[in-house]
mmCIF file of C-alpha atoms in Angstrom:
data_model
loop_
_atom_site.group_PDB
_atom_site.id
_atom_site.type_symbol
_atom_site.label_atom_id
_atom_site.label_comp_id
_atom_site.label_asym_id
_atom_site.label_seq_id
_atom_site.Cartn_x
_atom_site.Cartn_y
_atom_site.Cartn_z
ATOM 1 C CA UNK A 1 -111.560 2.934 133.428
ATOM 2 C CA UNK A 2 -112.744 -0.121 131.465
ATOM 3 C CA UNK A 3 -115.770 -0.397 133.759
ATOM 4 C CA UNK A 4 -116.594 3.275 133.027
ATOM 5 C CA UNK A 5 -116.618 2.636 129.279
ATOM 6 C CA UNK A 6 -118.609 -0.608 129.648
ATOM 7 C CA UNK A 7 -121.255 1.312 131.593
ATOM 8 C CA UNK A 8 -121.246 4.099 129.037
ATOM 9 C CA UNK A 9 -121.586 1.598 126.190
ATOM 10 C CA UNK A 10 -124.574 0.014 127.923
ATOM 11 C CA UNK A 11 -126.278 3.361 128.401
ATOM 12 C CA UNK A 12 -125.779 4.431 124.784
ATOM 13 C CA UNK A 13 -126.883 1.015 123.504
ATOM 14 C CA UNK A 14 -130.054 1.300 125.581
ATOM 15 C CA UNK A 15 -130.743 4.759 124.179
ATOM 16 C CA UNK A 16 -130.110 3.645 120.585
ATOM 17 C CA UNK A 17 -133.676 2.392 120.224
ATOM 18 C CA UNK A 18 -136.481 4.934 119.603
ATOM 19 C CA UNK A 19 -138.984 3.002 121.759
ATOM 20 C CA UNK A 20 -136.597 3.079 124.704
ATOM 21 C CA UNK A 21 -135.894 6.770 124.183
ATOM 22 C CA UNK A 22 -139.663 7.366 124.217
ATOM 23 C CA UNK A 23 -139.901 5.533 127.548
ATOM 24 C CA UNK A 24 -137.061 7.608 129.012
ATOM 25 C CA UNK A 25 -138.650 10.810 127.732
ATOM 26 C CA UNK A 26 -142.027 9.882 129.233
ATOM 27 C CA UNK A 27 -140.435 8.952 132.576
ATOM 28 C CA UNK A 28 -138.836 12.390 132.635
ATOM 29 C CA UNK A 29 -142.319 13.649 133.538
ATOM 30 C CA UNK A 30 -142.552 11.224 136.458
ATOM 31 C CA UNK A 31 -143.004 7.545 137.344
ATOM 32 C CA UNK A 32 -145.404 5.412 135.310
ATOM 33 C CA UNK A 33 -146.605 1.839 135.173
ATOM 34 C CA UNK A 34 -145.490 -0.511 132.408
ATOM 35 C CA UNK A 35 -149.058 -0.465 131.098
ATOM 36 C CA UNK A 36 -149.096 3.336 130.897
ATOM 37 C CA UNK A 37 -145.724 3.383 129.144
ATOM 38 C CA UNK A 38 -146.632 0.710 126.611
ATOM 39 C CA UNK A 39 -150.023 2.185 125.734
ATOM 40 C CA UNK A 40 -148.673 4.616 123.119
ATOM 41 C CA UNK A 41 -146.226 2.215 121.454
ATOM 42 C CA UNK A 42 -147.263 -0.082 118.605
ATOM 43 C CA UNK A 43 -145.609 -3.220 120.026
ATOM 44 C CA UNK A 44 -146.791 -6.199 122.043
ATOM 45 C CA UNK A 45 -146.393 -6.245 125.804
ATOM 46 C CA UNK A 46 -143.784 -9.080 125.753
ATOM 47 C CA UNK A 47 -141.682 -7.075 123.264
ATOM 48 C CA UNK A 48 -142.129 -3.961 125.343
ATOM 49 C CA UNK A 49 -140.950 -5.817 128.469
ATOM 50 C CA UNK A 50 -137.676 -6.597 126.671
ATOM 51 C CA UNK A 51 -137.164 -2.855 126.224
ATOM 52 C CA UNK A 52 -137.883 -2.309 129.912
ATOM 53 C CA UNK A 53 -135.288 -4.954 130.826
ATOM 54 C CA UNK A 54 -132.665 -3.306 128.603
ATOM 55 C CA UNK A 55 -133.311 0.073 130.235
ATOM 56 C CA UNK A 56 -133.206 -1.520 133.670
ATOM 57 C CA UNK A 57 -129.995 -3.457 132.925
ATOM 58 C CA UNK A 58 -128.333 -0.255 131.719
ATOM 59 C CA UNK A 59 -129.266 1.448 134.982
ATOM 60 C CA UNK A 60 -131.366 4.146 133.328
ATOM 61 C CA UNK A 61 -134.599 3.076 135.008
ATOM 62 C CA UNK A 62 -135.681 1.207 138.098
ATOM 63 C CA UNK A 63 -138.807 -0.874 138.430
ATOM 64 C CA UNK A 64 -140.774 -1.911 141.486
ATOM 65 C CA UNK A 65 -143.602 -4.412 141.418
ATOM 66 C CA UNK A 66 -146.510 -3.833 143.784
ATOM 67 C CA UNK A 67 -149.168 -6.490 143.386
ATOM 68 C CA UNK A 68 -149.809 -6.825 139.670
ATOM 69 C CA UNK A 69 -148.469 -3.383 138.728
ATOM 70 C CA UNK A 70 -144.839 -2.700 137.829
ATOM 71 C CA UNK A 71 -143.910 0.988 138.219
ATOM 72 C CA UNK A 72 -140.926 2.494 136.469
ATOM 73 C CA UNK A 73 -138.849 5.504 137.472
ATOM 74 C CA UNK A 74 -135.778 7.144 135.982
ATOM 75 C CA UNK A 75 -132.482 6.739 137.781
ATOM 76 C CA UNK A 76 -131.370 10.315 137.276
ATOM 77 C CA UNK A 77 -127.902 9.661 138.704
ATOM 78 C CA UNK A 78 -127.168 7.391 135.753
ATOM 79 C CA UNK A 79 -127.574 10.343 133.423
ATOM 80 C CA UNK A 80 -124.575 11.937 135.152
ATOM 81 C CA UNK A 81 -122.471 9.328 133.344
ATOM 82 C CA UNK A 82 -123.677 10.655 129.989
ATOM 83 C CA UNK A 83 -123.326 14.257 131.101
ATOM 84 C CA UNK A 84 -119.739 13.662 132.215
ATOM 85 C CA UNK A 85 -118.795 12.028 128.931
ATOM 86 C CA UNK A 86 -120.427 14.813 126.903
ATOM 87 C CA UNK A 87 -118.646 17.468 128.979
ATOM 88 C CA UNK A 88 -115.335 15.723 128.299
ATOM 89 C CA UNK A 89 -116.058 15.655 124.558
ATOM 90 C CA UNK A 90 -117.140 19.293 124.619
ATOM 91 C CA UNK A 91 -113.858 20.360 126.280
ATOM 92 C CA UNK A 92 -111.833 18.404 123.743
ATOM 93 C CA UNK A 93 -113.617 19.844 120.723
ATOM 94 C CA UNK A 94 -113.758 23.396 122.068
ATOM 95 C CA UNK A 95 -109.991 23.253 122.573
ATOM 96 C CA UNK A 96 -109.495 22.030 119.030
ATOM 97 C CA UNK A 97 -111.764 24.652 117.477
ATOM 98 C CA UNK A 98 -110.102 27.371 119.588
ATOM 99 C CA UNK A 99 -106.681 26.324 118.230
ATOM 100 C CA UNK A 100 -108.054 26.233 114.679
ATOM 101 C CA UNK A 101 -109.528 29.710 115.088
ATOM 102 C CA UNK A 102 -106.224 31.007 116.449
ATOM 103 C CA UNK A 103 -104.350 29.456 113.513
ATOM 104 C CA UNK A 104 -106.729 30.969 110.968
ATOM 105 C CA UNK A 105 -106.614 34.439 112.518
ATOM 106 C CA UNK A 106 -102.837 34.674 112.869
ATOM 107 C CA UNK A 107 -101.155 36.583 110.036
ATOM 108 C CA UNK A 108 -98.824 34.413 107.974
ATOM 109 C CA UNK A 109 -95.162 34.726 108.837
ATOM 110 C CA UNK A 110 -93.044 36.462 106.233
ATOM 111 C CA UNK A 111 -90.847 34.193 104.137
ATOM 112 C CA UNK A 112 -87.243 34.850 103.072
ATOM 113 C CA UNK A 113 -88.265 34.703 99.406
ATOM 114 C CA UNK A 114 -89.557 38.290 99.372
#
């Protein structure tokens, strides 16, 4: 279970940065080279490569170098980790709000003071 939470922490930490989220969003449309991904971001290539390494270390993307070009792709299976965690949270909170709704809609019990 600790490994699960370590992986989840890594994924959320990787997604905490807006530049990395932009890369993930762009890769949702399909694979792209590092050059294509960095073109729209106002940072230097060495700084951008640090973002790529963070995404790669978290397992969200994979890179393959062919010649001088490094291509990036999403690892869509990794997003199942996020989806599973969100589903778990959704079940927890839906259960809590259902109980709250039930409590609020139940008529109060009569007291002996009447």
